Amino acid sequence: MSLHPTLQPYADAWTHSIEAISELVLPLVEADWNRRTPCPGWSVRDIVSHVIGLDCEMYGDPRPIHTLPRDLYHVTNDIQRYMEMQVDVRRHHTAPEMTSELEYTVIRRNRQLRNETRQPTTMVRGPLGTELTLEESMRKHAFNVWAHEQDLRAALGRPGNLDSPGAHIARDALLAELPAVVAEKADAPRSSAVVFDVHGPIEFLRTIRVDIQGRGTLETAPALGPAAAFTLDWETYVRLACGRVTAEAVADRVKAEGDPELTAAILRNFAVTR
């Protein structure tokens, strides 16, 4: 393997998730491809189209030249329009066309990863003309593909892989956003702490400490007398953080203690990706 050791975990996570997606959709009949998923406005076909499109762009393919319809209610900003392009261009593809393209894309990407010799710090193309490091690109991609695997599982009633390699990358990615959620978006009091106790296939106890300047930091040490504390299962944590459900919809699965205004503000701003 020529892939840099730093990048290998992301490649492994992607491989695990993309193979799971292939197994999920291969036996589907045509009607199943139209099932709604937790992603607003996206069906099973749309999720798979998105994943194919992401991997085609990771491979280096040019983006399709396509004009979006004007009546897509779930498309409201530039990044959503960017992502929708790969989806809408495949919206009328049949089940065999979808599975064939997915299989072909996976073959090409596997070959690309086997031959990858670039360093993790190499700058690569990102959405909307942005640039990011190869490591960051692969990390985000592994997280995205795992999250969309979970969308498909929810739509198809096939739960699983909540503790897979991709799940652990998702955990780290979502935890990295917590300080901003608590300290900036929810405006937690200065010199305070907020505790998150998550159980299930992936378990962790994390504290967000807000310093006197209002900056939040992520810590593993528990806090005595926190301003707020949350106890919830890992699947619910993911669904909230990925914007798949509202706090009201899963109120029975989240135990929130402490300042009611603060807990409400944190849950209101909990989604960091959609």
XYZ file of N, CA and C in Angstrom:
822
model
N 0.837 -1.196 0.000
C 0.000 0.000 0.000
C 0.871 1.245 0.000
N 0.588 2.174 -0.917
C 1.346 3.415 -0.972
C 0.641 4.539 -0.239
N -0.580 4.302 0.232
C -1.347 5.328 0.918
C -0.653 5.715 2.227
N -0.562 7.007 2.487
C 0.085 7.493 3.700
C -0.644 6.938 4.935
N 0.100 6.513 5.971
C -0.537 5.913 7.165
C -1.584 6.816 7.807
N -1.390 8.123 7.747
C -2.359 9.055 8.317
C -3.704 8.973 7.602
N -3.667 8.639 6.314
C -4.881 8.615 5.504
C -5.584 7.258 5.526
N -4.873 6.220 5.954
C -5.415 4.865 5.883
C -6.723 4.692 6.652
N -6.848 5.236 7.875
C -8.126 5.064 8.591
C -9.322 5.632 7.841
N -9.115 6.730 7.125
C -10.218 7.329 6.382
C -10.574 6.479 5.167
N -9.564 5.920 4.522
C -9.813 5.025 3.393
C -10.539 3.766 3.863
N -10.120 3.231 5.005
C -10.767 2.030 5.541
C -12.229 2.303 5.903
N -12.470 3.458 6.514
C -13.841 3.814 6.901
C -14.721 3.990 5.662
N -14.180 4.671 4.652
C -14.934 4.845 3.410
C -15.268 3.488 2.786
N -14.268 2.618 2.730
C -14.476 1.293 2.133
C -15.574 0.532 2.860
N -15.540 0.561 4.190
C -16.541 -0.155 4.991
C -17.938 0.394 4.711
N -18.076 1.711 4.672
C -19.393 2.318 4.482
C -19.908 2.158 3.062
N -19.037 2.326 2.068
C -19.495 2.244 0.688
C -19.887 0.809 0.333
N -19.190 -0.167 0.907
C -19.574 -1.568 0.686
C -20.907 -1.869 1.357
N -21.128 -1.263 2.525
C -22.415 -1.450 3.203
C -23.548 -0.837 2.384
N -23.308 0.329 1.811
C -24.314 0.972 0.971
C -24.620 0.104 -0.250
N -23.589 -0.438 -0.872
C -23.793 -1.311 -2.038
C -24.646 -2.513 -1.674
N -24.368 -3.113 -0.520
C -25.146 -4.277 -0.076
C -26.596 -3.899 0.214
N -26.804 -2.694 0.742
C -28.159 -2.257 1.069
C -29.012 -2.046 -0.175
N -28.426 -1.446 -1.211
C -29.248 -1.022 -2.352
C -29.296 -2.043 -3.489
N -28.367 -2.975 -3.528
C -28.324 -3.929 -4.645
C -29.637 -4.702 -4.823
N -30.269 -5.193 -3.736
C -31.489 -5.985 -3.925
C -32.774 -5.160 -4.010
N -32.696 -3.842 -3.968
C -33.908 -3.028 -3.915
C -34.691 -3.079 -5.227
N -36.009 -3.149 -5.104
C -36.869 -3.027 -6.268
C -37.034 -1.542 -6.582
N -37.560 -1.240 -7.757
C -37.617 0.152 -8.214
C -38.323 1.070 -7.216
N -39.422 0.595 -6.636
C -40.194 1.447 -5.726
C -39.390 1.842 -4.492
N -38.510 0.959 -4.032
C -37.725 1.247 -2.831
C -36.779 2.423 -3.030
N -36.374 2.660 -4.261
C -35.450 3.760 -4.537
C -36.109 5.116 -4.324
N -37.449 5.127 -4.279
C -38.174 6.386 -4.080
C -38.536 6.637 -2.622
N -38.127 5.759 -1.727
C -38.439 5.953 -0.308
C -37.799 7.229 0.226
N -38.522 7.891 1.104
C -37.987 9.093 1.739
C -36.912 8.710 2.744
N -35.930 9.580 2.895
C -34.876 9.389 3.890
C -34.938 10.554 4.887
N -34.168 10.480 5.977
C -34.147 11.607 6.928
C -33.571 12.891 6.343
N -32.898 12.821 5.190
C -32.382 14.029 4.545
C -33.539 14.769 3.875
N -33.782 16.021 4.235
C -34.918 16.757 3.650
C -34.877 16.775 2.123
N -35.957 16.308 1.527
C -36.089 16.361 0.080
C -35.402 15.245 -0.683
N -34.690 14.366 0.017
C -33.917 13.329 -0.664
C -34.492 11.937 -0.433
N -34.587 11.195 -1.537
C -35.010 9.794 -1.513
C -33.785 8.894 -1.409
N -34.023 7.596 -1.365
C -32.923 6.632 -1.394
C -32.077 6.851 -2.647
N -32.736 7.023 -3.802
C -32.002 7.272 -5.052
C -31.143 8.537 -4.931
N -31.696 9.561 -4.323
C -30.968 10.826 -4.201
C -29.728 10.681 -3.321
N -29.858 9.941 -2.229
C -28.704 9.720 -1.348
C -27.598 8.991 -2.105
N -27.964 7.932 -2.824
C -26.963 7.161 -3.569
C -26.362 8.029 -4.678
N -27.185 8.852 -5.318
C -26.669 9.772 -6.341
C -25.659 10.734 -5.734
N -25.952 11.237 -4.557
C -25.049 12.155 -3.859
C -23.718 11.487 -3.555
N -23.786 10.255 -3.051
C -22.561 9.516 -2.727
C -21.743 9.256 -3.989
N -22.411 8.836 -5.058
C -21.708 8.629 -6.328
C -21.051 9.929 -6.782
N -21.810 11.018 -6.714
C -21.282 12.304 -7.146
C -20.077 12.743 -6.331
N -20.135 12.543 -5.006
C -18.995 12.886 -4.151
C -17.750 12.112 -4.569
N -17.924 10.818 -4.793
C -16.762 9.999 -5.138
C -16.249 10.300 -6.538
N -17.131 10.640 -7.452
C -16.670 11.043 -8.785
C -15.813 12.307 -8.698
N -16.210 13.238 -7.830
C -15.429 14.458 -7.669
C -14.126 14.184 -6.932
N -14.156 13.265 -5.966
C -12.913 12.867 -5.298
C -11.956 12.241 -6.308
N -12.520 11.541 -7.274
C -11.702 10.899 -8.314
C -11.096 11.937 -9.256
N -11.780 13.063 -9.399
C -11.278 14.119 -10.282
C -12.137 14.371 -11.497
N -13.300 13.717 -11.574
C -14.193 13.929 -12.715
C -14.726 15.363 -12.706
N -14.979 15.931 -13.883
C -15.621 17.251 -13.936
C -17.070 17.157 -13.465
N -17.563 18.239 -12.918
C -18.952 18.256 -12.481
C -19.891 18.311 -13.689
N -21.092 17.739 -13.559
C -22.025 17.746 -14.693
C -22.511 19.153 -15.013
N -22.764 19.391 -16.271
C -23.373 20.651 -16.705
C -24.879 20.426 -16.692
N -25.550 21.061 -15.766
C -26.961 20.746 -15.536
C -27.646 21.954 -14.898
N -28.871 22.218 -15.302
C -29.658 23.306 -14.727
C -30.684 22.742 -13.763
N -30.663 23.215 -12.521
C -31.593 22.716 -11.511
C -32.993 23.283 -11.735
N -34.032 22.483 -11.469
C -35.392 23.025 -11.479
C -35.533 24.109 -10.409
N -36.507 24.965 -10.553
C -36.684 26.058 -9.605
C -37.604 25.692 -8.444
N -38.198 24.501 -8.491
C -39.196 24.153 -7.476
C -38.663 23.179 -6.422
N -37.347 23.132 -6.218
C -36.768 22.262 -5.201
C -36.786 23.008 -3.863
N -37.814 22.731 -3.048
C -38.034 23.519 -1.829
C -36.909 23.362 -0.820
N -36.195 22.229 -0.872
C -35.162 21.965 0.134
C -33.823 22.596 -0.243
N -33.739 23.206 -1.407
C -32.493 23.836 -1.852
C -32.613 25.338 -1.629
N -31.872 25.861 -0.644
C -32.055 27.259 -0.258
C -30.764 28.077 -0.229
N -29.611 27.438 -0.451
C -28.362 28.208 -0.415
C -27.363 27.629 -1.423
N -26.215 28.259 -1.533
C -25.242 27.892 -2.567
C -24.687 26.486 -2.371
N -24.386 26.122 -1.132
C -23.810 24.792 -0.901
C -24.833 23.705 -1.216
N -26.112 23.958 -0.897
C -27.152 22.989 -1.237
C -27.346 22.893 -2.751
N -27.261 24.033 -3.439
C -27.357 23.990 -4.902
C -26.184 23.214 -5.488
N -25.011 23.401 -4.908
C -23.819 22.686 -5.370
C -24.014 21.179 -5.212
N -24.485 20.766 -4.044
C -24.669 19.340 -3.773
C -25.822 18.742 -4.577
N -26.830 19.547 -4.845
C -28.015 19.043 -5.540
C -27.734 18.694 -7.001
N -26.721 19.295 -7.581
C -26.442 19.091 -9.004
C -26.223 17.614 -9.322
N -25.371 16.947 -8.538
C -25.084 15.527 -8.786
C -26.310 14.660 -8.512
N -27.194 15.157 -7.679
C -28.403 14.405 -7.335
C -29.450 14.533 -8.436
N -29.737 15.757 -8.832
C -30.825 15.985 -9.786
C -30.515 15.402 -11.160
N -29.235 15.367 -11.532
C -28.868 14.843 -12.840
C -29.143 13.342 -12.939
N -29.295 12.675 -11.791
C -29.569 11.228 -11.767
C -30.986 10.905 -11.308
N -31.818 11.907 -11.172
C -33.110 11.715 -10.514
C -34.024 10.734 -11.260
N -33.813 10.555 -12.547
C -34.677 9.650 -13.317
C -33.945 8.376 -13.727
N -32.799 8.112 -13.119
C -32.076 6.880 -13.429
C -32.781 5.676 -12.804
N -32.737 4.571 -13.505
C -33.380 3.352 -13.015
C -32.500 2.669 -11.973
N -33.079 1.682 -11.293
C -32.331 0.931 -10.284
C -31.083 0.276 -10.871
N -31.177 -0.418 -12.024
C -29.958 -1.007 -12.595
C -28.909 0.036 -12.968
N -29.348 1.189 -13.452
C -28.390 2.257 -13.780
C -27.685 2.755 -12.528
N -28.424 2.875 -11.444
C -27.846 3.360 -10.196
C -26.832 2.370 -9.632
N -27.210 1.113 -9.560
C -26.297 0.127 -8.967
C -25.067 -0.084 -9.850
N -25.247 -0.013 -11.150
C -24.104 -0.174 -12.047
C -23.125 0.981 -11.900
N -23.654 2.212 -11.831
C -22.762 3.359 -11.684
C -22.076 3.339 -10.324
N -22.807 2.930 -9.295
C -22.201 2.848 -7.967
C -21.051 1.842 -7.975
N -21.280 0.680 -8.556
C -20.241 -0.346 -8.611
C -19.014 0.152 -9.384
N -19.258 0.802 -10.521
C -18.156 1.308 -11.339
C -17.377 2.392 -10.593
N -18.100 3.253 -9.888
C -17.447 4.328 -9.132
C -16.588 3.766 -8.012
N -17.097 2.745 -7.325
C -16.331 2.125 -6.233
C -15.059 1.472 -6.774
N -15.152 0.826 -7.916
C -13.972 0.197 -8.528
C -12.916 1.253 -8.843
N -13.335 2.348 -9.446
C -12.383 3.410 -9.798
C -11.746 4.033 -8.564
N -12.562 4.284 -7.542
C -12.030 4.915 -6.338
C -11.097 3.969 -5.573
N -11.419 2.694 -5.551
C -10.520 1.729 -4.908
C -9.164 1.715 -5.601
N -9.186 1.758 -6.927
C -7.933 1.786 -7.690
C -7.165 3.071 -7.387
N -7.877 4.189 -7.312
C -7.238 5.459 -6.997
C -6.573 5.419 -5.622
N -7.263 4.866 -4.639
C -6.712 4.806 -3.281
C -5.502 3.877 -3.206
N -5.540 2.789 -3.959
C -4.390 1.869 -3.978
C -3.145 2.557 -4.534
N -3.354 3.484 -5.462
C -2.226 4.150 -6.124
C -1.932 5.532 -5.552
N -2.606 5.908 -4.470
C -2.452 7.252 -3.905
C -1.090 7.409 -3.236
N -0.316 8.375 -3.696
C 1.016 8.614 -3.131
C 1.162 10.025 -2.570
N 0.111 10.835 -2.669
C 0.210 12.220 -2.207
C 0.286 12.289 -0.678
N 0.878 13.358 -0.195
C 0.991 13.587 1.244
C -0.334 14.112 1.809
N -0.587 13.876 3.100
C -1.835 14.366 3.714
C -2.019 15.867 3.604
N -0.924 16.615 3.519
C -1.002 18.076 3.465
C -1.215 18.626 2.057
N -1.246 17.755 1.051
C -1.480 18.202 -0.322
C -2.827 18.906 -0.430
N -2.860 20.047 -1.078
C -4.116 20.779 -1.239
C -4.910 20.208 -2.419
N -6.197 19.995 -2.195
C -7.069 19.427 -3.224
C -8.324 20.286 -3.353
N -9.094 20.015 -4.403
C -10.308 20.779 -4.673
C -11.416 20.409 -3.687
N -12.126 21.436 -3.221
C -13.281 21.223 -2.361
C -14.517 21.835 -2.987
N -15.657 21.795 -2.286
C -16.897 22.365 -2.831
C -16.782 23.858 -3.110
N -17.470 24.314 -4.151
C -17.566 25.730 -4.507
C -16.207 26.388 -4.712
N -15.270 25.614 -5.258
C -13.970 26.174 -5.581
C -13.029 26.333 -4.405
N -13.403 25.833 -3.243
C -12.530 25.922 -2.077
C -11.390 24.921 -2.198
N -10.374 25.102 -1.369
C -9.266 24.147 -1.295
C -9.109 23.690 0.147
N -8.732 22.449 0.312
C -8.481 21.892 1.620
C -7.427 20.809 1.488
N -6.872 20.365 2.612
C -5.842 19.342 2.534
C -6.463 17.995 2.164
N -5.650 17.126 1.613
C -6.116 15.784 1.266
C -6.628 15.059 2.504
N -5.932 15.246 3.638
C -6.370 14.596 4.880
C -7.754 15.077 5.299
N -7.954 16.384 5.273
C -9.258 16.923 5.652
C -10.344 16.470 4.685
N -10.016 16.429 3.404
C -10.971 15.988 2.399
C -11.391 14.541 2.622
N -10.420 13.670 2.878
C -10.741 12.259 3.085
C -11.479 12.036 4.399
N -11.129 12.819 5.424
C -11.819 12.701 6.709
C -13.286 13.106 6.564
N -13.533 14.231 5.916
C -14.903 14.692 5.709
C -15.691 13.707 4.854
N -15.023 13.154 3.849
C -15.696 12.228 2.950
C -16.082 10.939 3.678
N -15.181 10.425 4.511
C -15.487 9.214 5.285
C -16.675 9.457 6.206
N -16.700 10.627 6.830
C -17.818 10.983 7.703
C -19.117 11.095 6.903
N -19.078 11.787 5.776
C -20.278 11.984 4.964
C -20.867 10.667 4.481
N -20.006 9.785 3.986
C -20.503 8.523 3.440
C -21.107 7.666 4.546
N -20.484 7.667 5.739
C -21.065 6.916 6.861
C -22.413 7.510 7.256
N -22.504 8.842 7.332
C -23.764 9.488 7.712
C -24.864 9.145 6.718
N -24.517 9.089 5.429
C -25.527 8.760 4.426
C -25.850 7.263 4.419
N -24.908 6.442 4.831
C -25.234 5.031 5.055
C -26.321 4.928 6.122
N -26.196 5.732 7.183
C -27.206 5.722 8.238
C -28.545 6.255 7.741
N -28.526 7.240 6.850
C -29.773 7.724 6.245
C -30.481 6.601 5.494
N -29.710 5.844 4.732
C -30.293 4.738 3.965
C -30.826 3.660 4.898
N -30.094 3.362 5.948
C -30.545 2.348 6.903
C -31.864 2.769 7.558
N -31.970 4.052 7.884
C -33.207 4.548 8.487
C -34.380 4.425 7.511
N -34.146 4.773 6.256
C -35.212 4.723 5.253
C -35.649 3.293 4.954
N -34.694 2.372 5.012
C -34.966 0.981 4.617
C -35.262 0.078 5.804
N -35.203 0.628 7.016
C -35.448 -0.185 8.204
C -34.382 -1.231 8.431
N -33.130 -0.880 8.141
C -32.014 -1.819 8.288
C -30.931 -1.215 9.186
N -31.191 -1.051 10.490
C -30.203 -0.418 11.371
C -28.920 -1.235 11.454
N -27.812 -0.536 11.731
C -26.534 -1.235 11.870
C -25.354 -0.305 11.679
N -24.166 -0.837 11.952
C -22.893 -0.118 11.746
C -22.800 1.193 12.531
N -23.448 1.237 13.694
C -23.337 2.422 14.537
C -22.012 2.466 15.286
N -21.236 1.389 15.189
C -19.901 1.366 15.815
C -18.821 1.002 14.805
N -19.085 1.260 13.526
C -18.146 0.920 12.452
C -16.994 1.926 12.422
N -15.975 1.696 11.586
C -14.883 2.678 11.474
C -15.376 4.082 11.142
N -16.359 4.182 10.280
C -16.911 5.486 9.942
C -17.587 6.158 11.121
N -18.191 5.364 12.003
C -18.854 5.919 13.184
C -17.852 6.598 14.105
N -16.667 6.017 14.245
C -15.649 6.613 15.105
C -15.110 7.921 14.508
N -15.004 7.969 13.193
C -14.595 9.226 12.552
C -15.693 10.270 12.712
N -16.955 9.847 12.595
C -18.076 10.758 12.805
C -18.073 11.299 14.232
N -17.799 10.434 15.200
C -17.745 10.881 16.597
C -16.741 12.025 16.758
N -15.537 11.829 16.242
C -14.497 12.856 16.388
C -14.878 14.142 15.653
N -15.468 13.994 14.472
C -15.854 15.173 13.688
C -16.948 15.966 14.392
N -17.925 15.273 14.958
C -19.028 15.953 15.625
C -18.587 16.558 16.955
N -17.715 15.853 17.678
C -17.214 16.402 18.941
C -16.407 17.672 18.713
N -15.696 17.731 17.600
C -14.892 18.922 17.302
C -15.760 20.169 17.134
N -17.044 19.979 16.815
C -17.954 21.106 16.623
C -18.638 21.535 17.917
N -18.557 20.714 18.962
C -19.286 21.001 20.191
C -18.896 22.318 20.866
N -17.603 22.653 20.952
C -17.267 23.932 21.597
C -17.969 25.127 20.965
N -18.048 25.143 19.635
C -18.723 26.252 18.953
C -20.220 26.229 19.228
N -20.815 25.037 19.271
C -22.239 24.927 19.560
C -22.559 25.517 20.928
N -21.772 25.139 21.929
C -22.051 25.548 23.313
C -21.657 26.998 23.567
N -20.420 27.352 23.215
C -19.887 28.669 23.592
C -20.359 29.790 22.677
N -20.465 29.503 21.378
C -20.795 30.559 20.422
C -22.287 30.589 20.062
N -22.780 29.480 19.559
C -24.165 29.467 19.093
C -25.168 29.542 20.240
N -24.912 28.780 21.309
C -25.840 28.782 22.449
C -25.486 29.845 23.476
N -24.323 30.480 23.313
C -23.896 31.572 24.193
C -23.928 31.169 25.664
N -23.277 30.038 25.973
C -23.215 29.566 27.357
C -22.476 30.583 28.230
N -22.830 30.681 29.504
C -22.176 31.653 30.392
C -20.665 31.434 30.467
N -19.934 32.492 30.625
C -18.486 32.389 30.781
C -18.145 31.721 32.108
N -17.016 31.026 32.114
C -16.566 30.275 33.294
C -17.591 29.217 33.703
N -18.182 28.564 32.715
C -19.149 27.504 32.993
C -18.732 26.229 32.279
N -19.466 25.153 32.531
C -19.185 23.866 31.897
C -20.494 23.190 31.507
N -20.447 22.447 30.407
C -21.600 21.672 29.943
C -21.118 20.251 29.667
N -21.837 19.274 30.194
C -21.409 17.881 30.117
C -22.331 17.096 29.175
N -21.718 16.217 28.373
C -22.454 15.322 27.480
C -22.080 13.886 27.817
N -23.066 13.095 28.200
C -22.865 11.688 28.547
C -23.608 10.850 27.511
N -22.847 10.237 26.627
C -23.442 9.493 25.507
C -23.188 8.002 25.688
N -24.242 7.209 25.528
C -24.129 5.760 25.697
C -24.621 5.050 24.446
N -24.348 3.757 24.376
C -24.754 2.968 23.216
C -23.565 2.305 22.556
N -23.665 2.026 21.239
C -22.556 1.372 20.528
C -21.246 2.135 20.638
N -21.334 3.465 20.675
C -20.167 4.308 20.953
C -20.495 5.121 22.203
N -19.614 5.076 23.190
C -19.852 5.753 24.452
C -18.755 6.774 24.724
N -19.131 7.904 25.289
C -18.129 8.887 25.714
C -18.756 9.868 26.694
N -17.902 10.441 27.520
C -18.275 11.508 28.436
C -17.364 12.684 28.131
N -17.939 13.811 27.710
C -17.146 14.975 27.339
C -17.694 16.221 28.023
N -16.780 17.134 28.326
C -17.142 18.403 28.939
C -16.707 19.547 28.030
N -17.598 20.493 27.827
C -17.232 21.738 27.153
C -17.077 22.804 28.233
N -15.865 23.314 28.387
C -15.609 24.378 29.356
C -15.529 25.709 28.608
N -16.225 26.680 29.131
C -16.238 28.018 28.547
C -15.409 28.923 29.454
N -14.355 29.520 28.913
C -13.454 30.330 29.740
C -13.989 31.758 29.904
N -13.222 32.579 30.570
C -13.648 33.931 30.895
C -13.806 34.799 29.653
N -13.115 34.409 28.548
C -13.269 35.134 27.286
C -14.433 34.619 26.442
N -15.089 33.561 26.928
C -16.208 33.000 26.188
C -15.814 31.953 25.172
N -14.570 31.470 25.232
C -14.114 30.429 24.304
C -14.391 29.045 24.892
N -14.839 28.145 24.052
C -15.140 26.791 24.497
C -14.035 25.818 24.140
N -13.756 24.883 25.049
C -12.777 23.824 24.789
C -13.386 22.481 25.156
N -12.956 21.459 24.434
C -13.439 20.099 24.649
C -12.498 19.370 25.593
N -13.033 18.785 26.667
C -12.224 18.071 27.645
C -12.846 16.719 27.962
N -12.006 15.804 28.410
C -12.496 14.486 28.798
C -12.799 14.401 30.285
N -12.294 15.345 31.061
C -12.518 15.330 32.510
C -13.943 15.767 32.826
N -14.624 15.080 33.736
C -15.979 15.497 34.114
C -15.949 16.806 34.883
N -17.090 17.493 34.906
C -17.186 18.775 35.604
C -18.125 18.644 36.793
N -17.751 19.261 37.906
C -18.605 19.300 39.079
C -19.523 20.509 38.976
N -20.804 20.294 39.176
C -21.756 21.391 39.113
C -21.829 22.076 37.774
N -22.000 21.350 36.669
C -22.073 21.991 35.349
C -23.326 22.847 35.207
N -23.253 23.818 34.307
C -24.418 24.665 34.038
C -25.521 23.873 33.352
N -25.124 22.844 32.600
C -26.092 21.982 31.919
C -25.446 20.619 31.694
N -26.286 19.601 31.628
C -25.794 18.240 31.373
C -26.812 17.504 30.519
N -26.294 16.737 29.559
C -27.149 15.980 28.649
C -26.776 14.501 28.693
N -27.776 13.662 28.752
C -27.576 12.216 28.665
C -28.441 11.694 27.518
N -27.817 11.027 26.558
C -28.545 10.520 25.405
C -27.770 9.378 24.753
N -28.441 8.632 23.892
C -27.778 7.530 23.198
C -27.071 8.038 21.944
N -26.123 7.248 21.474
C -25.273 7.635 20.350
C -26.066 7.887 19.071
N -27.041 7.037 18.783
C -27.816 7.221 17.555
C -28.578 8.548 17.582
N -29.165 8.875 18.731
C -29.880 10.138 18.851
C -28.927 11.320 18.728
N -27.743 11.198 19.324
C -26.725 12.244 19.217
C -26.397 12.520 17.751
N -26.184 11.460 16.984
C -25.853 11.603 15.564
C -27.004 12.253 14.799
N -28.208 11.789 15.045
C -29.363 12.310 14.309
C -29.586 13.785 14.604
N -29.360 14.195 15.855
C -29.483 15.607 16.209
C -28.363 16.431 15.581
N -27.128 15.950 15.726
C -25.971 16.705 15.248
C -25.947 16.810 13.727
N -26.522 15.830 13.050
C -26.562 15.861 11.583
C -27.837 16.508 11.051
N -28.657 17.037 11.937
C -29.856 17.735 11.508
C -30.934 16.845 10.940
N -30.949 15.581 11.348
C -31.944 14.647 10.814
C -33.252 14.669 11.595
N -33.208 15.135 12.844
C -34.410 15.240 13.668
C -34.339 16.534 14.470
N -35.483 16.977 14.954
C -35.530 18.117 15.859
C -35.441 17.619 17.294
N -35.063 18.515 18.193
C -34.989 18.140 19.606
C -36.361 17.716 20.125
N -37.411 18.355 19.616
C -38.764 18.003 20.065
C -39.121 16.572 19.677
N -38.656 16.139 18.526
C -39.006 14.805 18.039
C -38.359 13.694 18.861
N -37.247 13.994 19.511
C -36.545 12.965 20.292
C -36.443 13.356 21.767
N -37.390 14.162 22.228
C -37.356 14.647 23.616
C -37.363 13.501 24.615
N -38.013 12.392 24.260
C -38.072 11.252 25.183
C -36.759 10.483 25.243
N -35.822 10.800 24.364
C -34.543 10.079 24.340
C -33.378 10.957 24.819
N -33.682 12.178 25.206
C -32.654 13.105 25.681
C -33.006 13.577 27.084
N -32.096 13.341 28.026
C -32.272 13.852 29.384
C -31.418 15.101 29.535
N -32.071 16.243 29.713
C -31.372 17.520 29.843
C -31.569 18.065 31.245
N -30.471 18.420 31.898
C -30.511 18.955 33.256
C -29.785 20.295 33.292
N -30.190 21.154 34.227
C -29.535 22.445 34.376
C -30.414 23.589 33.921
N -29.790 24.705 33.587
C -30.484 25.913 33.172
C -31.370 25.621 31.953
N -32.697 25.742 32.093
C -33.601 25.403 30.974
C -33.335 26.228 29.717
N -33.027 27.529 29.881
C -32.769 28.363 28.707
C -31.507 27.911 27.987
N -30.484 27.539 28.758
C -29.237 27.087 28.151
C -29.412 25.741 27.461
N -30.077 24.801 28.112
C -30.270 23.481 27.482
C -31.092 23.614 26.203
N -32.101 24.478 26.229
C -32.921 24.684 25.026
C -32.097 25.310 23.914
N -31.226 26.270 24.255
C -30.396 26.931 23.242
C -29.400 25.957 22.631
N -28.821 25.085 23.438
C -27.863 24.100 22.924
C -28.565 23.130 21.978
N -29.721 22.617 22.382
C -30.427 21.662 21.531
C -30.922 22.342 20.254
N -31.286 23.602 20.354
C -31.763 24.345 19.180
C -30.659 24.545 18.156
N -29.414 24.605 18.633
C -28.270 24.843 17.750
C -27.388 23.619 17.578
N -27.906 22.454 17.910
C -27.081 21.249 17.965
C -26.644 20.745 16.586
N -27.467 20.991 15.583
C -27.142 20.496 14.230
C -25.951 21.246 13.659
N -24.918 20.519 13.269
C -23.718 21.134 12.702
C -23.538 20.766 11.237
N -24.358 19.874 10.715
C -24.334 19.513 9.302
C -25.721 19.058 8.928
N -26.041 19.118 7.629
C -27.374 18.731 7.177
C -27.276 17.969 5.876
